[in-house]
Short mmCIF file of C-alpha atoms in Angstrom, two decimals:
data_model
loop_
_atom_site.label_atom_id
_atom_site.label_comp_id
_atom_site.label_asym_id
_atom_site.label_seq_id
_atom_site.Cartn_x
_atom_site.Cartn_y
_atom_site.Cartn_z
CA MET A 1315 45.98 37.26 13.31
CA MET A 1316 48.46 35.54 10.66
CA ASN A 1317 52.52 37.57 10.67
CA TRP A 1318 54.35 38.31 7.01
CA LYS A 1319 56.27 35.64 7.98
CA GLN A 1320 53.20 33.48 8.67
CA ALA A 1321 51.62 34.09 5.30
CA ALA A 1322 54.54 33.63 3.38
CA LEU A 1323 54.81 30.29 4.51
CA SER A 1324 51.34 29.12 3.91
CA THR A 1325 51.55 30.90 0.03
CA LEU A 1326 54.47 28.56 -0.67
CA GLY A 1327 52.48 25.95 0.93
CA ALA A 1328 49.70 26.22 -0.92
CA ILE A 1329 52.23 26.13 -4.14
CA VAL A 1330 51.61 22.85 -6.01
CA LEU A 1331 55.22 21.47 -7.00
CA LEU A 1332 55.59 20.79 -10.15
CA SER A 1333 59.15 20.81 -11.37
CA ALA A 1334 62.74 22.00 -9.56
CA THR A 1335 65.12 20.93 -9.52
CA ALA A 1336 68.85 19.97 -7.64
CA CYS A 1337 70.50 22.69 -6.43
CA GLY A 1338 74.22 24.04 -5.35
CA GLY A 1339 76.44 26.76 -4.70
CA THR A 1340 78.39 29.13 -2.04
CA THR A 1341 75.94 31.80 -1.06
CA GLU A 1342 78.54 34.13 -2.26
CA PRO A 1343 79.28 34.97 -6.02
CA GLU A 1344 82.65 34.96 -5.26
CA GLY A 1345 82.83 30.91 -4.37
CA ASN A 1346 80.79 30.43 -7.03
CA PRO A 1347 81.74 27.23 -8.04
CA GLN A 1348 80.44 26.44 -11.83
CA ASN A 1349 81.72 30.57 -12.57
CA GLY A 1350 83.13 31.11 -15.81
CA LYS A 1351 84.01 34.74 -17.22
CA SER A 1352 81.22 37.29 -16.08
CA GLY A 1353 79.04 39.57 -17.93
CA THR A 1354 75.88 41.87 -17.57
CA ASP A 1355 75.02 42.19 -21.04
CA ILE A 1356 72.79 39.81 -23.19
CA THR A 1357 73.61 38.92 -26.40
CA VAL A 1358 71.05 36.71 -28.90
CA LYS A 1359 72.72 34.95 -31.43
CA ASP A 1360 71.92 34.19 -34.56
CA ASN A 1361 71.66 30.10 -35.60
CA THR A 1362 71.96 29.05 -39.55
CA ASN A 1363 70.68 25.76 -38.57
CA THR A 1364 67.84 26.09 -41.08
CA SER A 1365 66.52 22.22 -39.22
CA VAL A 1366 66.77 23.41 -35.53
CA TYR A 1367 64.95 26.94 -35.96
CA GLN A 1368 62.25 24.55 -37.13
CA SER A 1369 62.91 23.06 -33.70
CA PHE A 1370 63.45 25.76 -31.15
CA LYS A 1371 63.08 29.71 -31.22
CA LEU A 1372 64.30 31.93 -29.03
CA GLU A 1373 60.49 34.19 -27.34
CA LYS A 1374 62.27 36.34 -24.79
CA ILE A 1375 64.54 36.80 -22.47
CA ASP A 1376 63.64 38.88 -18.60
CA LYS A 1377 66.47 39.86 -16.11
CA LEU A 1378 65.72 39.89 -11.98
CA PRO A 1379 68.86 41.25 -11.09
CA ASN A 1380 70.72 40.85 -7.12
CA MET A 1381 68.60 37.36 -7.08
CA ARG A 1382 70.07 33.61 -7.24
CA GLY A 1383 66.53 31.92 -8.43
CA VAL A 1384 66.61 27.71 -7.85
CA ALA A 1385 64.00 26.42 -8.55
CA TRP A 1386 60.34 26.80 -9.99
CA LEU A 1387 57.75 26.13 -7.34
CA SER A 1388 55.02 26.67 -10.09
CA ASN A 1389 54.24 28.10 -13.49
CA ASP A 1390 54.58 31.49 -11.79
CA TRP A 1391 56.46 31.35 -8.26
CA ILE A 1392 60.57 30.95 -8.18
CA LEU A 1393 62.02 29.36 -5.02
CA SER A 1394 65.15 31.96 -4.79
CA ASP A 1395 68.51 33.40 -2.17
CA LYS A 1396 69.64 36.94 -2.36
CA GLU A 1397 71.17 39.30 0.52
CA ASN A 1398 68.47 40.10 3.19
CA THR A 1399 69.17 43.93 3.97
CA ALA A 1400 66.88 43.25 7.77
CA MET A 1401 69.49 41.76 9.37
CA LYS A 1402 72.69 42.81 11.01
CA PRO A 1403 75.56 42.61 8.41
CA VAL A 1404 79.23 40.67 8.62
CA THR A 1405 82.14 42.94 7.82
CA VAL A 1406 84.15 40.94 5.32
CA GLU A 1407 87.32 42.05 3.97
CA GLY A 1408 86.13 45.17 4.81
CA LYS A 1409 83.53 45.24 3.06
CA GLU A 1410 79.78 44.51 4.90
CA ARG A 1411 77.55 41.46 3.70
CA TYR A 1412 74.65 40.73 4.60
CA PRO A 1413 73.58 37.14 4.79
CA HIS A 1414 71.92 35.47 1.88
CA ASN A 1415 67.63 33.93 2.88
CA LEU A 1416 65.40 32.14 1.01
CA TYR A 1417 62.42 33.65 -1.00
CA MET A 1418 59.67 32.95 -3.36
CA TYR A 1419 59.26 35.46 -5.91
CA ASP A 1420 56.02 36.19 -7.53
CA LEU A 1421 57.25 36.59 -11.41
CA THR A 1422 53.63 37.56 -12.81
CA LYS A 1423 53.63 40.89 -9.55
CA GLY A 1424 57.57 41.35 -9.51
CA THR A 1425 57.49 40.40 -5.27
CA ASP A 1426 58.98 38.11 -3.37
CA SER A 1427 58.35 36.39 0.54
CA PRO A 1428 60.73 35.36 2.85
CA VAL A 1429 60.42 31.99 2.96
CA LYS A 1430 63.00 31.49 5.55
CA GLU A 1431 65.26 33.79 7.65
CA SER A 1432 68.23 33.95 9.23
CA GLU A 1433 70.93 35.51 10.66
CA VAL A 1434 73.54 33.56 8.99
CA SER A 1435 73.51 32.66 5.23
CA LEU A 1436 70.97 29.48 4.16
CA GLY A 1437 72.44 27.20 1.12
CA SER A 1438 71.39 24.85 -1.55
CA PRO A 1439 67.69 24.83 -0.90
CA LEU A 1440 66.34 21.43 -2.28
CA VAL A 1441 62.54 21.53 -2.66
CA SER A 1442 61.27 17.44 -1.84
CA PRO A 1443 59.16 16.21 -4.81
CA ASP A 1444 56.34 16.81 -3.14
CA SER A 1445 56.47 20.55 -1.93
CA GLN A 1446 56.07 19.86 1.74
CA TYR A 1447 60.06 20.81 2.67
CA ILE A 1448 63.14 22.73 2.53
CA PHE A 1449 66.69 20.85 2.84
CA TYR A 1450 69.37 23.48 2.90
CA ARG A 1451 72.41 24.18 4.38
CA GLU A 1452 74.03 26.89 6.76
CA PRO A 1453 77.39 27.20 4.71
CA GLU A 1454 81.17 27.92 6.15
CA GLU A 1455 82.13 28.05 2.88
CA SER A 1456 81.96 24.95 1.20
CA THR A 1457 80.83 23.43 3.96
CA GLY A 1458 77.95 23.25 6.59
CA LYS A 1459 74.93 21.58 8.91
CA GLY A 1460 72.13 20.32 7.01
CA PHE A 1461 68.81 21.40 8.12
CA ILE A 1462 65.28 20.72 7.03
CA LEU A 1463 62.37 22.56 6.47
CA ASN A 1464 58.70 22.10 6.71
CA LEU A 1465 56.84 24.27 4.58
CA HIS A 1466 53.05 24.26 6.05
CA ASN A 1467 54.14 25.13 9.46
CA GLY A 1468 57.86 26.79 9.47
CA GLU A 1469 59.49 24.00 11.82
CA VAL A 1470 63.45 22.99 10.93
CA ILE A 1471 65.00 20.10 11.53
CA PRO A 1472 68.27 19.49 12.19
CA ALA A 1473 69.75 16.41 9.40
CA GLY A 1474 72.02 15.19 11.25
CA LYS A 1475 74.56 16.39 13.76
CA ASP A 1476 77.51 16.48 11.28
CA ASP A 1477 78.46 18.94 8.63
CA GLY A 1478 78.56 18.40 4.61
CA PHE A 1479 79.69 19.58 1.36
CA VAL A 1480 76.86 22.22 0.36
CA PHE A 1481 76.93 21.48 -3.22
CA GLU A 1482 75.50 18.53 -2.57
CA GLY A 1483 72.28 16.57 -2.71
CA ALA A 1484 68.95 15.44 -4.04
CA TRP A 1485 65.68 13.51 -2.24
CA LEU A 1486 65.41 10.60 -2.20
CA ASP A 1487 61.57 10.69 -2.06
CA LYS A 1488 59.22 12.78 -0.18
CA GLU A 1489 60.21 12.09 2.79
CA HIS A 1490 63.96 11.57 2.97
CA VAL A 1491 67.18 13.78 1.18
CA VAL A 1492 70.31 12.12 0.43
CA PHE A 1493 74.38 13.50 0.50
CA PRO A 1494 77.99 12.57 1.10
CA ASN A 1495 79.18 13.71 4.50
CA MET A 1496 82.98 14.82 4.85
CA ASN A 1497 84.10 10.69 5.70
CA GLY A 1498 82.65 9.83 1.91
CA ASP A 1499 79.71 7.85 3.09
CA ILE A 1500 76.08 8.54 1.26
CA VAL A 1501 73.62 9.53 4.28
CA SER A 1502 69.96 9.96 4.05
CA ALA A 1503 67.88 12.24 6.58
CA SER A 1504 64.71 11.51 7.00
CA VAL A 1505 61.98 14.95 7.77
CA ASP A 1506 61.61 13.28 11.29
CA GLY A 1507 65.57 14.29 11.60
CA THR A 1508 66.31 10.43 11.72
CA THR A 1509 69.90 9.98 9.52
CA LYS A 1510 71.30 6.37 8.45
CA VAL A 1511 74.14 5.45 6.06
CA LEU A 1512 73.68 4.18 3.00
CA VAL A 1513 76.44 3.78 1.08
CA LYS A 1514 80.48 3.14 2.67
CA THR A 1515 81.81 4.59 -0.18
CA GLY A 1516 85.69 4.36 0.71
CA ASN A 1517 86.50 7.66 -0.52
CA PHE A 1518 86.66 11.15 0.87
CA ASN A 1519 86.44 12.65 -2.38
CA VAL A 1520 82.83 12.01 -3.89
CA TRP A 1521 80.10 13.87 -5.64
CA SER A 1522 77.39 14.54 -7.72
CA VAL A 1523 75.13 12.84 -5.69
CA SER A 1524 71.69 12.46 -8.06
CA VAL A 1525 68.71 10.43 -7.94
CA SER A 1526 66.53 8.31 -9.94
CA GLY A 1527 63.83 6.01 -8.52
CA SER A 1528 65.22 3.70 -6.30
CA VAL A 1529 69.21 3.74 -7.87
CA ILE A 1530 71.10 6.64 -5.67
CA TYR A 1531 74.20 7.22 -8.61
CA TYR A 1532 77.33 9.23 -7.56
CA ILE A 1533 80.57 9.75 -8.49
CA THR A 1534 84.37 9.32 -7.10
CA GLY A 1535 88.01 9.40 -6.68
CA THR A 1536 90.08 11.62 -8.93
CA ASP A 1537 89.67 8.87 -11.58
CA GLY A 1538 85.81 10.57 -11.69
CA GLN A 1539 84.59 6.90 -11.78
CA LEU A 1540 80.44 6.89 -11.92
CA ASN A 1541 79.01 4.62 -9.49
CA ALA A 1542 75.48 4.23 -8.82
CA TYR A 1543 73.19 2.14 -5.71
CA ASP A 1544 70.33 0.72 -5.96
CA THR A 1545 67.96 1.25 -1.91
CA LYS A 1546 65.68 -1.22 -2.92
CA THR A 1547 68.77 -4.08 -3.92
CA GLY A 1548 71.73 -3.09 -2.56
CA GLU A 1549 73.17 -3.40 -5.17
CA GLU A 1550 75.58 -1.45 -5.99
CA LYS A 1551 78.24 -0.79 -9.12
CA GLN A 1552 80.23 0.41 -10.84
CA VAL A 1553 79.01 1.78 -14.37
CA LEU A 1554 81.94 4.51 -15.95
CA LYS A 1555 84.87 7.02 -15.39
CA SER A 1556 86.24 10.46 -16.18
CA VAL A 1557 82.71 11.40 -15.36
CA GLU A 1558 82.29 15.20 -13.73
CA TRP A 1559 78.78 14.96 -13.61
CA VAL A 1560 76.11 12.28 -14.26
CA ILE A 1561 72.57 13.85 -14.45
CA PRO A 1562 69.34 11.41 -15.17
CA SER A 1563 66.74 11.82 -16.67
CA ASN A 1564 63.30 11.92 -14.73
CA ASP A 1565 61.93 8.65 -16.03
CA GLY A 1566 65.01 7.04 -14.98
CA SER A 1567 65.99 5.03 -18.42
CA ARG A 1568 69.26 7.60 -19.63
CA LEU A 1569 71.59 9.30 -18.28
CA ALA A 1570 73.57 12.72 -19.18
CA ILE A 1571 77.09 12.22 -18.55
CA VAL A 1572 79.67 14.97 -18.70
CA LYS A 1573 83.00 13.66 -19.41
CA LYS A 1574 86.32 15.00 -19.06
CA THR A 1575 87.65 14.11 -22.84
CA ALA A 1576 90.85 16.07 -22.60
CA ASP A 1577 92.23 18.48 -20.05
CA THR A 1578 90.89 20.96 -20.95
CA LYS A 1579 87.37 19.18 -22.68
CA ARG A 1580 84.66 18.00 -22.11
CA ALA A 1581 82.02 15.96 -23.66
CA LEU A 1582 77.65 16.04 -23.06
CA VAL A 1583 77.13 12.49 -24.01
CA LEU A 1584 73.98 10.36 -23.53
CA THR A 1585 74.40 6.82 -22.53
CA ASP A 1586 71.95 4.04 -20.90
CA LEU A 1587 72.03 2.99 -17.20
CA GLU A 1588 74.84 0.96 -18.12
CA GLY A 1589 76.78 4.18 -18.90
CA ASN A 1590 76.96 2.98 -23.47
CA GLU A 1591 77.09 6.07 -24.95
CA LYS A 1592 73.91 7.06 -27.33
CA ALA A 1593 74.27 10.32 -28.78
CA THR A 1594 77.05 13.22 -28.04
CA LEU A 1595 75.11 16.47 -27.73
CA ALA A 1596 77.86 19.27 -27.03
CA ARG A 1597 81.92 19.22 -26.51
CA GLY A 1598 83.69 22.61 -24.74
CA THR A 1599 86.30 23.38 -22.39
CA GLN A 1600 83.34 22.93 -19.98
CA ILE A 1601 80.70 22.30 -19.76
CA PHE A 1602 77.64 23.33 -16.75
CA GLY A 1603 74.32 23.54 -15.50
CA THR A 1604 72.82 20.00 -17.79
CA SER A 1605 69.31 19.82 -16.83
CA TRP A 1606 66.67 17.74 -18.54
CA SER A 1607 63.06 18.78 -19.59
CA GLY A 1608 60.19 17.54 -17.64
CA ASP A 1609 58.89 15.64 -20.24
CA ASP A 1610 62.77 14.71 -21.15
CA SER A 1611 62.55 15.80 -24.50
CA LYS A 1612 65.16 18.70 -24.30
CA ILE A 1613 68.22 19.51 -22.69
CA ALA A 1614 69.16 22.67 -21.35
CA TYR A 1615 73.13 23.74 -20.54
CA THR A 1616 75.94 26.08 -20.91
CA ILE A 1617 79.30 25.77 -22.16
CA ASN A 1618 82.52 27.71 -22.07
CA SER A 1619 84.40 27.55 -24.82
CA GLU A 1620 87.51 29.65 -26.76
CA SER A 1621 84.42 30.18 -30.00
CA ASP A 1622 81.33 32.74 -29.88
CA ASP A 1623 79.34 30.14 -31.85
CA GLU A 1624 80.66 27.47 -30.02
CA LYS A 1625 80.10 29.16 -26.17
CA GLY A 1626 76.92 30.00 -24.21
CA LEU A 1627 73.35 28.51 -22.99
CA PHE A 1628 72.55 25.96 -25.41
CA VAL A 1629 69.14 22.97 -25.94
CA SER A 1630 69.30 20.17 -27.46
CA ASN A 1631 66.72 18.09 -28.60
CA THR A 1632 67.49 14.49 -26.67
CA GLU A 1633 65.94 12.40 -29.43
CA SER A 1634 67.40 14.13 -32.84
CA ALA A 1635 70.64 15.35 -30.62
CA GLU A 1636 69.68 18.85 -32.84
CA GLN A 1637 70.62 21.52 -31.11
CA PHE A 1638 69.88 25.50 -30.57
CA GLN A 1639 72.43 28.41 -28.77
CA ILE A 1640 69.92 30.33 -26.67
CA SER A 1641 73.22 33.37 -26.17
CA ALA A 1642 76.33 33.37 -25.71
CA ASP A 1643 77.08 34.91 -23.06
CA MET A 1644 75.55 33.19 -21.24
CA ASP A 1645 78.37 30.66 -20.49
CA ASN A 1646 78.61 29.88 -17.35
CA ALA A 1647 75.56 28.74 -14.52
CA SER A 1648 75.81 28.96 -10.70
CA ASP A 1649 73.35 26.13 -10.35
CA PRO A 1650 71.45 23.36 -12.27
CA LEU A 1651 69.72 25.58 -15.27
CA SER A 1652 65.80 24.52 -14.07
CA TRP A 1653 62.49 24.17 -16.38
CA SER A 1654 59.55 25.34 -15.76
CA PRO A 1655 56.28 23.14 -15.25
CA GLU A 1656 54.92 23.96 -18.43
CA GLY A 1657 58.48 23.58 -20.40
CA ASN A 1658 58.87 26.78 -22.22
CA ARG A 1659 61.27 28.25 -19.75
CA ILE A 1660 64.62 28.02 -18.21
CA LEU A 1661 65.86 29.73 -15.20
CA LEU A 1662 69.56 30.36 -14.95
CA SER A 1663 71.19 32.46 -12.60
CA GLN A 1664 74.60 33.32 -12.93
CA SER A 1665 77.28 35.70 -10.96
CA VAL A 1666 78.67 38.69 -12.86
CA GLN A 1667 81.14 41.12 -12.31
CA GLU A 1668 79.79 45.62 -12.43
CA ASN A 1669 81.80 48.19 -10.78
CA GLU A 1670 84.35 45.95 -9.28
CA SER A 1671 82.08 43.28 -7.55
CA TYR A 1672 79.86 40.28 -8.19
CA HIS A 1673 76.54 39.87 -7.64
CA PHE A 1674 73.43 37.56 -9.03
CA VAL A 1675 71.66 38.10 -12.13
CA THR A 1676 68.83 35.59 -12.98
CA SER A 1677 67.27 35.68 -15.86
CA VAL A 1678 64.62 33.03 -17.39
CA ILE A 1679 64.54 32.56 -20.47
CA THR A 1680 61.02 31.60 -22.79
CA ILE A 1681 61.37 29.59 -26.10
CA SER A 1682 58.92 28.39 -27.95
CA GLN A 1683 58.88 25.05 -30.12
#
């Protein structure tokens, strides 16, 4: 007879992964690297731009409390992390805390099933392109050991012996995940556990590792140097400086780049693969969570800004650069935003403060066009 854990893995293994994004961050709300102003109320702001209103319309926002939704597994299922109250808590600074484990949540039924349970927290889950595996870490603050979970049989394989940064990693293909180690090397880990150093960057400060086809993008150094490494040709090149995040389009033809333009100013720009700017989509104090829709026609992102009209959750048309503000209160994101497979819903998780404590809230935003 199949037990509850086997049933959950079997159900998840049967889901076809149509869309998933890289996700990162610590398992505790207080450690959220992208956390801005917190709030529990959602305010939908009118947008007076007529041409934008002709392109987008907000249908509804559904909120899921005490859950950190990180990726879509299908049109109706999401991957999430949340506290596992069935496990023994540990006391931290006088407060009991339960480990954060991985679950799949059924949006149609409002129920979840465990994907991986553990007495320790599991962070930064990344789903492979074919939905066969999940790469995750067992974090201790901002670093931790990596593991690869086989979703069909529940087998867990260590992704090498060394620690890596909790926030970093991307699937290179359906059998290999890449991430920076503590020495600043870009490492490839296979689903069988074997590892290989692909790039020795010579820099301990490596972040925003992402993949487009055979090319690995990553940022190094205090000057925000964007680099590209082609795994097929072995060619390595420098693309652009003053870059804070890089998000390649799904078709591999463009880059969405968050660049630093001043100490407290950022801009979200679209470039070609050589770093030549083609359009500026947004400006703000901080820009987080940037994510391309599946067909690359839209980009979702959050902006921190002093002005209500210029902060919150936005969607931009990548051809016309038209911008639609969804909510002024959604100006922080715990992880990269995630588009549903059908392209009309956005998954956003926030760390919010309530009664002098923090917890995660997941929002499912439905739009039409």
